[in-house]
PDB file of C-alpha atoms in Angstrom:
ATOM      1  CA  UNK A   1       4.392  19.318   6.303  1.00 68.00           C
ATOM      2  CA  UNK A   2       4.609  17.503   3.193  1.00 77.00           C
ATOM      3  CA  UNK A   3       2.399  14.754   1.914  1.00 95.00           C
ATOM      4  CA  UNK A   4      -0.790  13.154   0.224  1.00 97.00           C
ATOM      5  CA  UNK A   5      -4.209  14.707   0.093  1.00 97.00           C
ATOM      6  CA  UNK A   6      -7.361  12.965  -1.177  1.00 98.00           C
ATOM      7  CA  UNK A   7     -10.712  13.978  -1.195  1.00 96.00           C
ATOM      8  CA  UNK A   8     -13.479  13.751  -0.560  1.00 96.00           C
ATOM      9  CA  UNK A   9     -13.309  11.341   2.691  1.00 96.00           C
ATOM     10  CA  UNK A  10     -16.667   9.559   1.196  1.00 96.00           C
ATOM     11  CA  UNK A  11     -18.042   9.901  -1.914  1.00 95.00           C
ATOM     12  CA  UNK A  12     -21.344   8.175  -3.090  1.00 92.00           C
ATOM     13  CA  UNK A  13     -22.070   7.896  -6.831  1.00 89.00           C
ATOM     14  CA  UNK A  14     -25.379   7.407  -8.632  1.00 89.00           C
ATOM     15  CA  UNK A  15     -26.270   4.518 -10.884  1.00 85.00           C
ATOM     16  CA  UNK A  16     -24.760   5.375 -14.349  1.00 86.00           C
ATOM     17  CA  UNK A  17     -22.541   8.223 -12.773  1.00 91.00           C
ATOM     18  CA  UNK A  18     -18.726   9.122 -13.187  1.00 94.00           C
ATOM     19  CA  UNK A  19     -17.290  10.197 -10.090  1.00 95.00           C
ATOM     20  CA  UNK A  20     -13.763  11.523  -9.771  1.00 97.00           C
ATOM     21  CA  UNK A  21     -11.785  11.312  -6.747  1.00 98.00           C
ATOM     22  CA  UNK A  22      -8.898  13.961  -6.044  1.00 98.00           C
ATOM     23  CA  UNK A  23      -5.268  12.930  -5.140  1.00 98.00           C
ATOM     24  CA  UNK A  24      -2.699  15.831  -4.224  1.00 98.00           C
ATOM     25  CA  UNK A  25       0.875  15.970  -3.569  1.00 98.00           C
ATOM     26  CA  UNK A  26       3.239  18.125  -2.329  1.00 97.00           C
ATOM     27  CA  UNK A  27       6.372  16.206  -2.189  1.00 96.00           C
ATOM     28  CA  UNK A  28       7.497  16.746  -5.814  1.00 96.00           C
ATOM     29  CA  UNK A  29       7.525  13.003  -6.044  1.00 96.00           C
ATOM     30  CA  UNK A  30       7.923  12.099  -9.763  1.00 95.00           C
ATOM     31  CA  UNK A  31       5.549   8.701  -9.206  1.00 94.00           C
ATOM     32  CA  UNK A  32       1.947   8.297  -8.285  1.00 96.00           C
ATOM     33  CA  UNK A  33      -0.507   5.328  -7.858  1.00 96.00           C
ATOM     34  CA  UNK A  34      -4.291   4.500  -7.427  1.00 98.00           C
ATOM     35  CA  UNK A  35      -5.097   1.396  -5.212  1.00 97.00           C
ATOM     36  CA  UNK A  36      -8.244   0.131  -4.792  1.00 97.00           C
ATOM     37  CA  UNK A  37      -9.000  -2.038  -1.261  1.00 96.00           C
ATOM     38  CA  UNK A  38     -11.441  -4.767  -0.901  1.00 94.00           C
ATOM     39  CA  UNK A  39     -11.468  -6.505   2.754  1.00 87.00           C
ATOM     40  CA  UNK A  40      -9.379  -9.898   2.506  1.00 83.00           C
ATOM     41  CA  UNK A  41      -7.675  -8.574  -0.794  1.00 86.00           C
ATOM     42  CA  UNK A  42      -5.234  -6.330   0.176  1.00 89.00           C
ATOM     43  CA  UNK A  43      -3.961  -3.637  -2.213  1.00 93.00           C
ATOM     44  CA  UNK A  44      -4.674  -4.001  -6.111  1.00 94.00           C
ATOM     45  CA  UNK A  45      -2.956  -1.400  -8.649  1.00 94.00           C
ATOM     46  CA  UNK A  46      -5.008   0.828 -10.753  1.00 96.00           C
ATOM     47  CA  UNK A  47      -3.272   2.707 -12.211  1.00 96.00           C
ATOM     48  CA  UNK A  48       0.400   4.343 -11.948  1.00 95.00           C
ATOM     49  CA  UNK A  49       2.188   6.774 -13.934  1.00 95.00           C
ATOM     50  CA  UNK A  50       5.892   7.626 -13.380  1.00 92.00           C
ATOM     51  CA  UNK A  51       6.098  11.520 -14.711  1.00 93.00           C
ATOM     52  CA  UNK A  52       3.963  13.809 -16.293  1.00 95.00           C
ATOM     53  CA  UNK A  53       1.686  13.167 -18.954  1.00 95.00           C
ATOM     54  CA  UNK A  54       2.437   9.377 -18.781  1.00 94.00           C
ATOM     55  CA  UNK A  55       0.365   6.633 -17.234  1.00 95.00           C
ATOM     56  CA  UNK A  56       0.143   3.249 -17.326  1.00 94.00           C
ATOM     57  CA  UNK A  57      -2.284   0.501 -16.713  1.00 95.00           C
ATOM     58  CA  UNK A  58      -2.051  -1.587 -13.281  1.00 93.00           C
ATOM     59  CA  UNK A  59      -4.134  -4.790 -12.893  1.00 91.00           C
ATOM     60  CA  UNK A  60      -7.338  -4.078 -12.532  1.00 95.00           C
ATOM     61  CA  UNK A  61      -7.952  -0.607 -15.411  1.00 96.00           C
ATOM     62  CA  UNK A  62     -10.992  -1.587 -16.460  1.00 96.00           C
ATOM     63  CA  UNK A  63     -14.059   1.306 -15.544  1.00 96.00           C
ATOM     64  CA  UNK A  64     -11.257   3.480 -14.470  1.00 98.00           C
ATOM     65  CA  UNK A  65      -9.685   6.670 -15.790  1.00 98.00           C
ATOM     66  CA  UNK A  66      -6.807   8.978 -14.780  1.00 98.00           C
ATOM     67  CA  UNK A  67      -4.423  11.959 -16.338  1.00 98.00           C
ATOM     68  CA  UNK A  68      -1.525  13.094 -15.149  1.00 98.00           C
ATOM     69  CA  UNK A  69      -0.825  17.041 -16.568  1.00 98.00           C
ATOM     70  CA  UNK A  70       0.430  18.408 -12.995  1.00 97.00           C
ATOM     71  CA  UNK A  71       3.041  16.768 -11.149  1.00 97.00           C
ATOM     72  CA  UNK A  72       1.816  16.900  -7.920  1.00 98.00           C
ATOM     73  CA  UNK A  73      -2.348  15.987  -9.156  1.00 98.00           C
ATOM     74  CA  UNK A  74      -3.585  12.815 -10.321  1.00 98.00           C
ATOM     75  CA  UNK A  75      -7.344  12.423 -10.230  1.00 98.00           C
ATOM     76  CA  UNK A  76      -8.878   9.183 -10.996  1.00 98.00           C
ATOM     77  CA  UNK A  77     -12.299   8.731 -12.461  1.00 98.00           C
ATOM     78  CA  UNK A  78     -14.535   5.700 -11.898  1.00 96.00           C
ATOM     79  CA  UNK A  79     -16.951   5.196 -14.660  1.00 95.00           C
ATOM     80  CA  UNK A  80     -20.171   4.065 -14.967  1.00 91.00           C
ATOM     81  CA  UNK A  81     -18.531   0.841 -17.300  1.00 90.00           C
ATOM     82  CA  UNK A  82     -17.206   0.352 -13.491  1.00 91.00           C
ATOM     83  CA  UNK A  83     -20.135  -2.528 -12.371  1.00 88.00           C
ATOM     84  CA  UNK A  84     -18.630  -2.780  -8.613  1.00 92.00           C
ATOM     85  CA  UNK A  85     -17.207   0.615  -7.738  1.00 93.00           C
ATOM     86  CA  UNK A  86     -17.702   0.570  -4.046  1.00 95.00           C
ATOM     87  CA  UNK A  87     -14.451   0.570  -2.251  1.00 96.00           C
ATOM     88  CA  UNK A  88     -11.653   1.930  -0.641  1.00 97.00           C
ATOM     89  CA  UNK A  89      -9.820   3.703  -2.950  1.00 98.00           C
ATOM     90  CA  UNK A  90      -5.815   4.760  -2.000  1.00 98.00           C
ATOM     91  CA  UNK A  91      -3.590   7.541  -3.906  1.00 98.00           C
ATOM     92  CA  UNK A  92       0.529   7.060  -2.941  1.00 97.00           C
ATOM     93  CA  UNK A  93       3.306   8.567  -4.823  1.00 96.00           C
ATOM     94  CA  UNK A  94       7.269   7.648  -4.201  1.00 94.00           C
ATOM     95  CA  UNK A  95       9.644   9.936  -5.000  1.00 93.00           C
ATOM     96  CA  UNK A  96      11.310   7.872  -8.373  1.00 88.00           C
ATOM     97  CA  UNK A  97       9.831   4.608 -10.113  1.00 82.00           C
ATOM     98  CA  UNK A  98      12.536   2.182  -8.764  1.00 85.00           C
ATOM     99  CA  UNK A  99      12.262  -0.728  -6.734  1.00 85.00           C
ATOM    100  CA  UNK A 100      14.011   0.743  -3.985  1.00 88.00           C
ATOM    101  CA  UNK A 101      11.180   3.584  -3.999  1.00 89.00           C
ATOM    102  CA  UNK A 102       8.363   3.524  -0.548  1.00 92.00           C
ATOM    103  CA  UNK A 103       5.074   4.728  -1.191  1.00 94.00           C
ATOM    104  CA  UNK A 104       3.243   7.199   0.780  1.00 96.00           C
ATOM    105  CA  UNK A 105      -0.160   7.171   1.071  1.00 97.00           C
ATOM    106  CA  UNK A 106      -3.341   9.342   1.537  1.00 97.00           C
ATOM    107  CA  UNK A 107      -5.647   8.791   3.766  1.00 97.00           C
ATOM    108  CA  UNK A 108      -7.798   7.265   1.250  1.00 97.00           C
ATOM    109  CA  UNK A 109     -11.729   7.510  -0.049  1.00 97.00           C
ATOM    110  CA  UNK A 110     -14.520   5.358   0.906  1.00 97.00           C
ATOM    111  CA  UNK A 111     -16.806   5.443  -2.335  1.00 96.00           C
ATOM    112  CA  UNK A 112     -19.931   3.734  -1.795  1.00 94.00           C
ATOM    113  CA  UNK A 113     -23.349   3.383  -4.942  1.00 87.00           C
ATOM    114  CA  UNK A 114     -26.264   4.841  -3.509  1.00 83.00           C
TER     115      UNK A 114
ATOM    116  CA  UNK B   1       7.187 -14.384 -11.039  1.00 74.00           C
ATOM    117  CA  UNK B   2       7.679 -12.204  -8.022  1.00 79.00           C
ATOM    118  CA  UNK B   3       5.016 -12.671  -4.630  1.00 86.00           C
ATOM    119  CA  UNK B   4       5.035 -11.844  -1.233  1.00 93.00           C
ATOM    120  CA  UNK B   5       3.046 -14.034   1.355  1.00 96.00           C
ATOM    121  CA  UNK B   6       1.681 -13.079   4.565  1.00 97.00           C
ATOM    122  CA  UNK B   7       0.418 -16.331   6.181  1.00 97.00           C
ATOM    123  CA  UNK B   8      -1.937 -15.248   8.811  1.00 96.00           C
ATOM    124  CA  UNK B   9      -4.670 -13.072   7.961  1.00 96.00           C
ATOM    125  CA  UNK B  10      -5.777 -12.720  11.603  1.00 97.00           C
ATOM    126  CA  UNK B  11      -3.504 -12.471  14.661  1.00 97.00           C
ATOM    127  CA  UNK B  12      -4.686 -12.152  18.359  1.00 98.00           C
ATOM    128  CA  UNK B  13      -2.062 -11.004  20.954  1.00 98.00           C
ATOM    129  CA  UNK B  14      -2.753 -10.047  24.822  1.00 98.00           C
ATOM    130  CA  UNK B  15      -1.704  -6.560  25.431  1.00 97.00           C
ATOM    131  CA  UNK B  16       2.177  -6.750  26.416  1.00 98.00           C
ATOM    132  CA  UNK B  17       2.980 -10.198  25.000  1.00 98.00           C
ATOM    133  CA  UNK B  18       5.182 -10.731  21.983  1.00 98.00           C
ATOM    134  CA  UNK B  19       4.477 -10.100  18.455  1.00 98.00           C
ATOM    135  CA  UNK B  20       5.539 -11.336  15.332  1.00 98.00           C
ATOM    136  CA  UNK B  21       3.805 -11.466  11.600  1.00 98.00           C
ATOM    137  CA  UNK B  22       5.056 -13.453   9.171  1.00 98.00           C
ATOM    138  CA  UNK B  23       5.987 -12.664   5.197  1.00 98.00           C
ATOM    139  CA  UNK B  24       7.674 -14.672   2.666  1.00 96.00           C
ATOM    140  CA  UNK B  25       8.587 -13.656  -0.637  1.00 93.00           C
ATOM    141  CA  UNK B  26       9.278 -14.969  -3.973  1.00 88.00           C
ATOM    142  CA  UNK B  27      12.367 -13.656  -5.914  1.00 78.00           C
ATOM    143  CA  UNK B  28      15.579 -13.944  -7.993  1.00 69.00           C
ATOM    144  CA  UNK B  29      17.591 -11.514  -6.332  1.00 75.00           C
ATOM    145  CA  UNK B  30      18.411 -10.167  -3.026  1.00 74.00           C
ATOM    146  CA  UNK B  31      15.069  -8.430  -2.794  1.00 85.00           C
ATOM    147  CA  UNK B  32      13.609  -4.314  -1.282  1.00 91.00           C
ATOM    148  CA  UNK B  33      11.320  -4.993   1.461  1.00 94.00           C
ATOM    149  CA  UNK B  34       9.340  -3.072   3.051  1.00 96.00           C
ATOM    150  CA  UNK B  35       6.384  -3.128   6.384  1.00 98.00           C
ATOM    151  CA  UNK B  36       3.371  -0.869   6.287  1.00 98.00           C
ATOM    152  CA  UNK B  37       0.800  -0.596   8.725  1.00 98.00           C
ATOM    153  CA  UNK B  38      -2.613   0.731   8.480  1.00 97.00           C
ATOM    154  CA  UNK B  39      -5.131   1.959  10.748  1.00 95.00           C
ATOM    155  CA  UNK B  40      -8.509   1.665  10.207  1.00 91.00           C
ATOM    156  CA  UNK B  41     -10.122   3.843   7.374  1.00 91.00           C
ATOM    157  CA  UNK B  42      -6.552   5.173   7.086  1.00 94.00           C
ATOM    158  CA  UNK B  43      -3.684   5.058   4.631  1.00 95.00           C
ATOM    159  CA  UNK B  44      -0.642   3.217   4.766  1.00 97.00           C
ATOM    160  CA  UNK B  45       2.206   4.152   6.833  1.00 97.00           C
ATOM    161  CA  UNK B  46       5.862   3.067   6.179  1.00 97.00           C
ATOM    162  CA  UNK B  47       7.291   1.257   9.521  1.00 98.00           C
ATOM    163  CA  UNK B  48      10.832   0.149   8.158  1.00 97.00           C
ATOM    164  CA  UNK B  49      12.271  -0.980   5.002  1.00 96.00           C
ATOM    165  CA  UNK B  50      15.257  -3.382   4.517  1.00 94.00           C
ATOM    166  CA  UNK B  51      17.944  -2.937   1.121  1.00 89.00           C
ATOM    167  CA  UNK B  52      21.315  -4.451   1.966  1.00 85.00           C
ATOM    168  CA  UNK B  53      23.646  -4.959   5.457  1.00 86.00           C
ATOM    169  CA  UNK B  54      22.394  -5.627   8.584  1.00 89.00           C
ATOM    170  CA  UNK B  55      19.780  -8.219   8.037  1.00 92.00           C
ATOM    171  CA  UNK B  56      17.884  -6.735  11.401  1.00 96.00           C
ATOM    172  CA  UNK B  57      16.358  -3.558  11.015  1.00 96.00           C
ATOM    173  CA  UNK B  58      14.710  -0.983  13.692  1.00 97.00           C
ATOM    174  CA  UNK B  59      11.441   0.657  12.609  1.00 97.00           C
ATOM    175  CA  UNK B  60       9.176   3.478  13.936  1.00 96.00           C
ATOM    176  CA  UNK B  61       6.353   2.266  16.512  1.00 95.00           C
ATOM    177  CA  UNK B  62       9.086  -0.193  18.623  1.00 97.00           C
ATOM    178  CA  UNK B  63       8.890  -2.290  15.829  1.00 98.00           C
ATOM    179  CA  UNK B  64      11.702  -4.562  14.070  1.00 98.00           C
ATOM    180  CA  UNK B  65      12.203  -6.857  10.987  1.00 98.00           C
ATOM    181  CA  UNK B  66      14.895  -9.709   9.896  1.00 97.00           C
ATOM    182  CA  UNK B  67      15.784 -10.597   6.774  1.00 95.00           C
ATOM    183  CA  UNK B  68      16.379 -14.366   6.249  1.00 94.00           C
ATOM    184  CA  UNK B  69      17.693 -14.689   2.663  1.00 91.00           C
ATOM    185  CA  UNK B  70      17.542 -19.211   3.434  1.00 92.00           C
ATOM    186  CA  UNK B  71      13.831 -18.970   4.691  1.00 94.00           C
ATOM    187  CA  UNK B  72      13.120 -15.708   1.914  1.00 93.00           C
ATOM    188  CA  UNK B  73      11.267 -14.058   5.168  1.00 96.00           C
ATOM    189  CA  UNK B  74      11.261 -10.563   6.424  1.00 97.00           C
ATOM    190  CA  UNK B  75       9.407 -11.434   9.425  1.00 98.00           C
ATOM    191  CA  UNK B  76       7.875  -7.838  11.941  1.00 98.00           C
ATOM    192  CA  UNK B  77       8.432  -8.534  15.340  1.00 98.00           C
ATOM    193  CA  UNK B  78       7.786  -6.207  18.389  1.00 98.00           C
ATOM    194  CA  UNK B  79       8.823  -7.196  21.997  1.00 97.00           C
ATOM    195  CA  UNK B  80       6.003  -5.992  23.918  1.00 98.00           C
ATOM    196  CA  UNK B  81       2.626  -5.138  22.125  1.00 98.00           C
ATOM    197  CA  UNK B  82       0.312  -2.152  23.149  1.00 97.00           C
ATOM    198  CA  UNK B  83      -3.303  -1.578  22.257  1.00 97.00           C
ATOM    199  CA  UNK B  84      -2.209   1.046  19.961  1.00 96.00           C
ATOM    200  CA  UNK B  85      -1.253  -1.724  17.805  1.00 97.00           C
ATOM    201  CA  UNK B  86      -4.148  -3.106  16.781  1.00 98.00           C
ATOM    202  CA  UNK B  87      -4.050  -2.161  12.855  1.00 97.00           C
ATOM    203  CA  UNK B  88      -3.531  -4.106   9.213  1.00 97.00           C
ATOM    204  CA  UNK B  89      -0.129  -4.528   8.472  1.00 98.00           C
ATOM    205  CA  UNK B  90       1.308  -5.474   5.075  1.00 97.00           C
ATOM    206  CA  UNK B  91       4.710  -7.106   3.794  1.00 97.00           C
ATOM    207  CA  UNK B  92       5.360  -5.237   0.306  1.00 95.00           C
ATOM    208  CA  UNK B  93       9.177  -6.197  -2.060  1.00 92.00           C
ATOM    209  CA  UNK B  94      10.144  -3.641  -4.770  1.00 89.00           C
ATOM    210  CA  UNK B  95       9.820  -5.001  -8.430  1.00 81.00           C
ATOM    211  CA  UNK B  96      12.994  -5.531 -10.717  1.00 72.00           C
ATOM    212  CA  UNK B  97      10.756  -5.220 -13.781  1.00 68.00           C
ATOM    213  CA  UNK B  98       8.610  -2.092 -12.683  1.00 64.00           C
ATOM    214  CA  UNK B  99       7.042  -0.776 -15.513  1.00 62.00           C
ATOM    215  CA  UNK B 100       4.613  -3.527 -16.110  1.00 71.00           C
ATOM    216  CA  UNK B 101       0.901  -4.084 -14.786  1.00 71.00           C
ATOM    217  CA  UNK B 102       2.210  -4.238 -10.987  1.00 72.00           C
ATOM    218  CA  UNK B 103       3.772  -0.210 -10.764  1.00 79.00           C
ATOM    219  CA  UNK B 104       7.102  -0.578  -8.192  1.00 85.00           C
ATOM    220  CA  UNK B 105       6.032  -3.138  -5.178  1.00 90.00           C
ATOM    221  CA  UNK B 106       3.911  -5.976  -4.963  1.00 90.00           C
ATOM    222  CA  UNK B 107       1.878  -6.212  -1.543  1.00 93.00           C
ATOM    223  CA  UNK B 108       1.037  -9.173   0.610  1.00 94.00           C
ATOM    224  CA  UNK B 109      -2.828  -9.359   1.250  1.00 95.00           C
ATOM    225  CA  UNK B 110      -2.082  -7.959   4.970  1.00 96.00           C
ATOM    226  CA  UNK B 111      -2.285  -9.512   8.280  1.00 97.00           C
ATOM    227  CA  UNK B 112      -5.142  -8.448  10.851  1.00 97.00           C
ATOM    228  CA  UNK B 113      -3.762  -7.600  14.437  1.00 98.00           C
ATOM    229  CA  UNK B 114      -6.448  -7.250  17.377  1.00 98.00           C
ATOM    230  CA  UNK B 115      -4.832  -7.015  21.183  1.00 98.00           C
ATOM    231  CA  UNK B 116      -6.833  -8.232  23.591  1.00 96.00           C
ATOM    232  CA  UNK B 117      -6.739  -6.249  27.139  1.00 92.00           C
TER     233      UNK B 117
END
């Protein structure tokens, strides 16, 4: 069946620490996304990029990195410049970048500081 | 500027009664919209989506939406809720101007359901 992997399930970085988090895809959608999820603040874009080797910044970059040189991979990397990291962090892709376009998600990663 | 709101963040509903969330949106045209619903520690999953036509549309799960283009609402309805329900659900509408800061949809902050036995 085709759909969204991320891993790990938890991740726990160090003070000072990058951390990337893996997002795969096996629908040969063209667009991705990185969410991250704070309780009472629903969904808030990272980043998105629409095809390969293009990205673009969503509303909250800062401390965060991505690349997009497979189609179906598009890791994301919190940094340490990332003060509040911990999170629930959520990979989707739709198929095209139009506004008619769902998302389909992962099952997401719970990244917590230790 | 486009937004989607989603009233209630916290909905209680006895096990077999009626359900229905609420979302409004703000927009120039006649708008994508889309439910999600999320389990906890889960992803999202797509319950229905409404483009054009029939303004009432039939979803996975039992559940329904209508499209009110005078009230802007694309209210989720189910007839008769089960515990299984119990979940986040969010309200999302597709973006005319994608390619800016927001990617394709803009999400409502989610509404919380709990079903009491």
């Amino acid at each position: 069946d085709g759909g969204i992997t991320q891993s790990p399930k938890y991740l726990f970085r160090k003070e000072g620490q990058n951390v990337t988090l893996s997002c795969e895809q096996n629908l040969n959608h063209d667009a991705m996304y990185w969410y991250r999820q704070d309780p009472g603040q629903g969904l808030r874009l990272i980043y998105y990029s629409q095809i390969v080797n293009d990205f673009q910044k969503g509303d909250i970059a800062e401390g965060y990195s991505v690349s997009r040189e497979k189609k179906e991979s598009f890791p994301l990397t919190v940094t340490s410049a990332q003060k509040n990291p911990t999170a629930f962090y959520l990979c989707a892709s739709s198929r095209a970048s139009g506004a008619d376009q769902p998302q389909h998600f992962g099952d997401g990663t719970r990244l917590s500081i230790l | 500027a486009q937004s989607v709101t989603q009233p209630d963040i916290h909905i209680t509903v006895s096990e077999g009664a009626s359900l229905e969330l609420r979302c409004n949106y703000s927009y120039g045209a006649t708008p994508y919209l889309f439910w999600y619903v999320q389990s906890p520690g889960q992803g999202l999953q797509l319950l229905l989506k409404y483009f054009s036509g029939d303004t009432l549309v039939q979803g996975i799960k039992g559940f329904e939406a209508e499209f009110k283009r005078s009230q802007s609402s694309f209210n989720l309805r189910k007839p008769s809720v089960h515990w299984s329900d119990a979940a986040e659900y969010f309200c999302a509408v597709g973006l005319l101007n994608y390619g800016g800061s927001q990617g394709n949809l803009i999400f409502g902050k989610g509404t919380k359901l709990s079903v009491k036995p």
